[in-house]
Amino acid sequence: MPRYEYRCRTCEDTFEVSRPMAESSAPADCPAGHSDTVKLLSAVAVGGSSAGAPAPAMGGGGGGGCCGGGGCG
């Protein structure tokens, strides 16, 4: 089951709630009982893994450089 991270605006506590994806946008009370909370974006949802991604080609190949490969000067 997915875990969602929340921050309480009253006590500034950060907490997680496990719930089905169908309930992901439902409000969540903080452990201290405050209801003024906001759901945070997790790093996993925003980013992702770059493992296995090819590195950009450097040098030769007729294209890059600061002036398009024409010899800076």
XYZ file of N, CA, C and O in Angstrom:
292
model
N 0.846 -1.166 0.000
C 0.000 0.000 0.000
C 0.906 1.249 0.000
O 1.866 1.314 0.757
N 0.600 2.245 -0.824
C 1.432 3.451 -0.898
C 1.416 4.244 0.411
O 0.435 4.233 1.144
N 2.518 4.933 0.645
C 2.640 5.801 1.823
C 2.711 7.238 1.339
O 3.425 7.550 0.394
N 1.975 8.104 1.978
C 1.932 9.516 1.625
C 2.437 10.337 2.799
O 2.125 10.046 3.946
N 3.221 11.356 2.498
C 3.801 12.200 3.534
C 3.006 13.499 3.641
O 2.657 14.114 2.639
N 2.746 13.903 4.868
C 1.984 15.107 5.161
C 2.754 15.980 6.145
O 3.595 15.496 6.891
N 2.433 17.274 6.145
C 2.974 18.196 7.150
C 1.796 18.922 7.788
O 0.905 19.410 7.095
N 1.824 18.988 9.126
C 0.798 19.695 9.872
C 1.159 21.177 9.912
O 2.277 21.540 10.279
N 0.233 22.021 9.525
C 0.480 23.466 9.543
C 0.378 24.040 10.950
O 0.877 25.129 11.204
N -0.261 23.311 11.860
C -0.422 23.796 13.229
C 0.824 23.531 14.065
O 1.390 24.442 14.656
N 1.273 22.270 14.099
C 2.436 21.917 14.938
C 3.701 21.678 14.122
O 4.746 21.380 14.691
N 3.614 21.772 12.794
C 4.738 21.600 11.873
C 5.354 20.201 11.900
O 6.477 20.005 11.450
N 4.619 19.227 12.409
C 5.080 17.842 12.410
C 4.927 17.264 11.009
O 4.006 17.608 10.273
N 5.861 16.410 10.605
C 5.771 15.688 9.337
C 5.464 14.234 9.666
O 6.085 13.655 10.550
N 4.499 13.651 8.953
C 4.088 12.280 9.239
C 3.683 11.581 7.953
O 3.463 12.222 6.929
N 3.606 10.254 8.004
C 3.227 9.443 6.845
C 1.929 8.708 7.129
O 1.649 8.355 8.272
N 1.168 8.492 6.061
C -0.083 7.746 6.145
C -0.069 6.703 5.037
O 0.204 7.022 3.883
N -0.345 5.449 5.376
C -0.495 4.382 4.383
C -1.971 4.279 4.040
O -2.808 4.132 4.933
N -2.269 4.389 2.745
C -3.657 4.298 2.305
C -3.702 3.913 0.840
O -2.727 4.094 0.119
N -4.825 3.394 0.378
C -4.949 3.032 -1.037
C -4.833 4.270 -1.928
O -5.138 5.390 -1.507
N -4.397 4.062 -3.158
C -4.249 5.174 -4.100
C -5.578 5.904 -4.323
O -5.593 7.109 -4.543
N -6.685 5.194 -4.248
C -7.999 5.803 -4.440
C -8.293 6.851 -3.369
O -9.119 7.732 -3.576
N -7.602 6.780 -2.230
C -7.807 7.729 -1.136
C -6.634 8.700 -1.013
O -6.496 9.385 -0.002
N -5.790 8.798 -2.032
C -4.575 9.601 -1.936
C -4.842 11.082 -1.714
O -4.044 11.780 -1.108
N -5.966 11.605 -2.190
C -6.241 13.025 -2.032
C -7.126 13.335 -0.819
O -7.442 14.494 -0.567
N -7.498 12.308 -0.066
C -8.319 12.525 1.133
C -7.501 13.237 2.203
O -6.298 13.019 2.325
N -8.127 14.121 2.974
C -7.387 14.810 4.038
C -6.927 13.833 5.113
O -7.508 12.765 5.285
N -5.870 14.221 5.825
C -5.337 13.376 6.898
C -5.055 14.237 8.116
O -4.428 15.290 7.998
N -5.526 13.808 9.283
C -5.224 14.506 10.522
C -3.841 14.101 11.000
O -3.418 12.960 10.823
N -3.135 15.036 11.623
C -1.809 14.720 12.160
C -1.970 13.868 13.422
O -3.057 13.812 14.004
N -0.908 13.197 13.851
C -0.990 12.339 15.045
C -1.447 13.104 16.302
O -2.011 12.507 17.210
N -1.244 14.427 16.346
C -1.670 15.218 17.499
C -3.140 15.634 17.388
O -3.670 16.288 18.279
N -3.798 15.268 16.275
C -5.216 15.541 16.118
C -5.563 16.804 15.350
O -6.732 17.122 15.194
N -4.568 17.517 14.848
C -4.840 18.724 14.066
C -5.299 18.341 12.663
O -4.803 17.384 12.082
N -6.211 19.123 12.112
C -6.724 18.790 10.780
C -6.168 19.682 9.678
O -6.413 19.422 8.508
N -5.400 20.711 10.024
C -4.842 21.619 9.015
C -3.516 21.049 8.508
O -2.440 21.425 8.960
N -3.616 20.107 7.559
C -2.425 19.435 7.031
C -2.346 19.620 5.528
O -3.338 19.928 4.873
N -1.157 19.409 5.009
C -0.929 19.497 3.571
C -0.126 18.279 3.132
O 0.793 17.858 3.822
N -0.520 17.693 2.005
C 0.200 16.530 1.475
C 1.462 17.017 0.775
O 1.429 17.969 -0.011
N 2.584 16.370 1.062
C 3.857 16.725 0.460
C 4.137 15.854 -0.752
O 3.650 14.726 -0.842
N 4.913 16.368 -1.668
C 5.347 15.572 -2.813
C 6.570 14.776 -2.404
O 7.521 15.329 -1.857
N 6.560 13.501 -2.674
C 7.718 12.684 -2.330
C 8.759 12.766 -3.430
O 8.438 12.987 -4.599
N 10.003 12.563 -3.067
C 11.093 12.610 -4.043
C 10.930 11.514 -5.089
O 11.302 11.682 -6.237
N 10.373 10.388 -4.690
C 10.184 9.288 -5.632
C 9.165 9.676 -6.693
O 9.354 9.424 -7.863
N 8.110 10.349 -6.287
C 7.071 10.736 -7.246
C 7.552 11.840 -8.178
O 7.181 11.889 -9.326
N 8.390 12.723 -7.674
C 8.857 13.846 -8.470
C 9.966 13.433 -9.409
O 9.981 13.783 -10.568
N 10.921 12.689 -8.882
C 12.107 12.338 -9.666
C 12.016 10.946 -10.220
O 11.111 10.601 -10.941
N 12.966 10.171 -9.872
C 13.041 8.806 -10.341
C 14.483 8.405 -10.323
O 15.358 9.174 -9.956
N 14.738 7.234 -10.732
C 16.101 6.734 -10.729
C 16.751 6.991 -12.071
O 16.161 6.784 -13.117
N 17.983 7.452 -12.019
C 18.715 7.643 -13.269
C 19.647 6.467 -13.528
O 20.413 6.485 -14.473
N 19.576 5.458 -12.672
C 20.414 4.274 -12.859
C 20.072 3.615 -14.196
O 18.919 3.430 -14.538
N 21.083 3.297 -14.941
C 20.884 2.635 -16.216
C 20.673 3.610 -17.362
O 20.629 3.209 -18.508
N 20.527 4.884 -17.049
C 20.359 5.871 -18.123
C 21.717 6.126 -18.763
O 22.721 6.238 -18.080
N 21.772 6.218 -20.077
C 23.061 6.458 -20.734
C 23.589 7.850 -20.426
O 22.822 8.801 -20.322
N 24.883 7.936 -20.284
C 25.526 9.227 -20.040
C 25.589 9.988 -21.360
O 25.726 9.401 -22.427
N 25.490 11.308 -21.309
C 25.586 12.077 -22.550
C 26.965 11.944 -23.165
O 27.969 11.865 -22.461
N 27.025 11.908 -24.477
C 28.302 11.780 -25.184
C 29.094 13.066 -25.050
O 28.549 14.159 -25.150
N 30.379 12.953 -24.840
C 31.236 14.119 -24.712
C 32.269 14.105 -25.829
O 32.673 13.067 -26.314
N 32.691 15.271 -26.227
C 33.763 15.377 -27.214
C 33.308 14.952 -28.593
O 32.149 14.775 -28.866
N 34.229 14.835 -29.539
C 34.041 14.412 -30.932
C 32.611 14.155 -31.354
O 31.684 14.332 -30.642
N 32.391 13.792 -32.541
C 31.068 13.498 -33.018
C 30.456 14.666 -33.754
O 29.324 14.597 -34.180
N 31.148 15.764 -33.874
C 30.712 16.864 -34.709
C 29.585 17.700 -34.169
O 28.751 18.157 -34.925
N 29.528 17.984 -32.938
C 28.398 18.777 -32.569
C 28.567 19.678 -31.392
O 28.235 20.793 -31.465
N 29.096 19.406 -30.359
C 28.967 20.198 -29.146
C 29.942 21.348 -29.041
O 30.287 22.006 -29.996
N 30.355 21.557 -27.862
C 31.274 22.645 -27.606
C 30.549 23.959 -27.414
O 29.350 24.072 -27.629
N 31.288 24.984 -27.054
C 30.671 26.262 -26.754
C 30.206 26.972 -28.013
O 29.392 27.881 -27.951
N 30.742 26.612 -29.170
C 30.321 27.305 -30.384
C 30.000 26.311 -31.496
O 30.313 26.529 -32.647
N 29.369 25.211 -31.104
C 28.890 24.265 -32.089
C 29.955 23.434 -32.774
O 29.724 22.890 -33.848
N 31.125 23.327 -32.199
C 32.174 22.495 -32.772
C 33.031 23.207 -33.791
O 33.821 22.586 -34.503
N 32.894 24.506 -33.913
C 33.639 25.249 -34.913
C 34.968 25.804 -34.423
O 35.578 26.605 -35.116
N 35.401 25.428 -33.263
C 36.668 25.929 -32.736
C 36.498 27.292 -32.109
O 36.376 28.301 -32.791
N 36.461 27.313 -30.818
C 36.244 28.575 -30.083
C 37.469 29.477 -30.245
O 38.602 29.053 -30.160
N 37.217 30.730 -30.417
C 38.369 31.581 -30.448
C 38.110 32.958 -30.766
O 37.747 33.698 -31.449
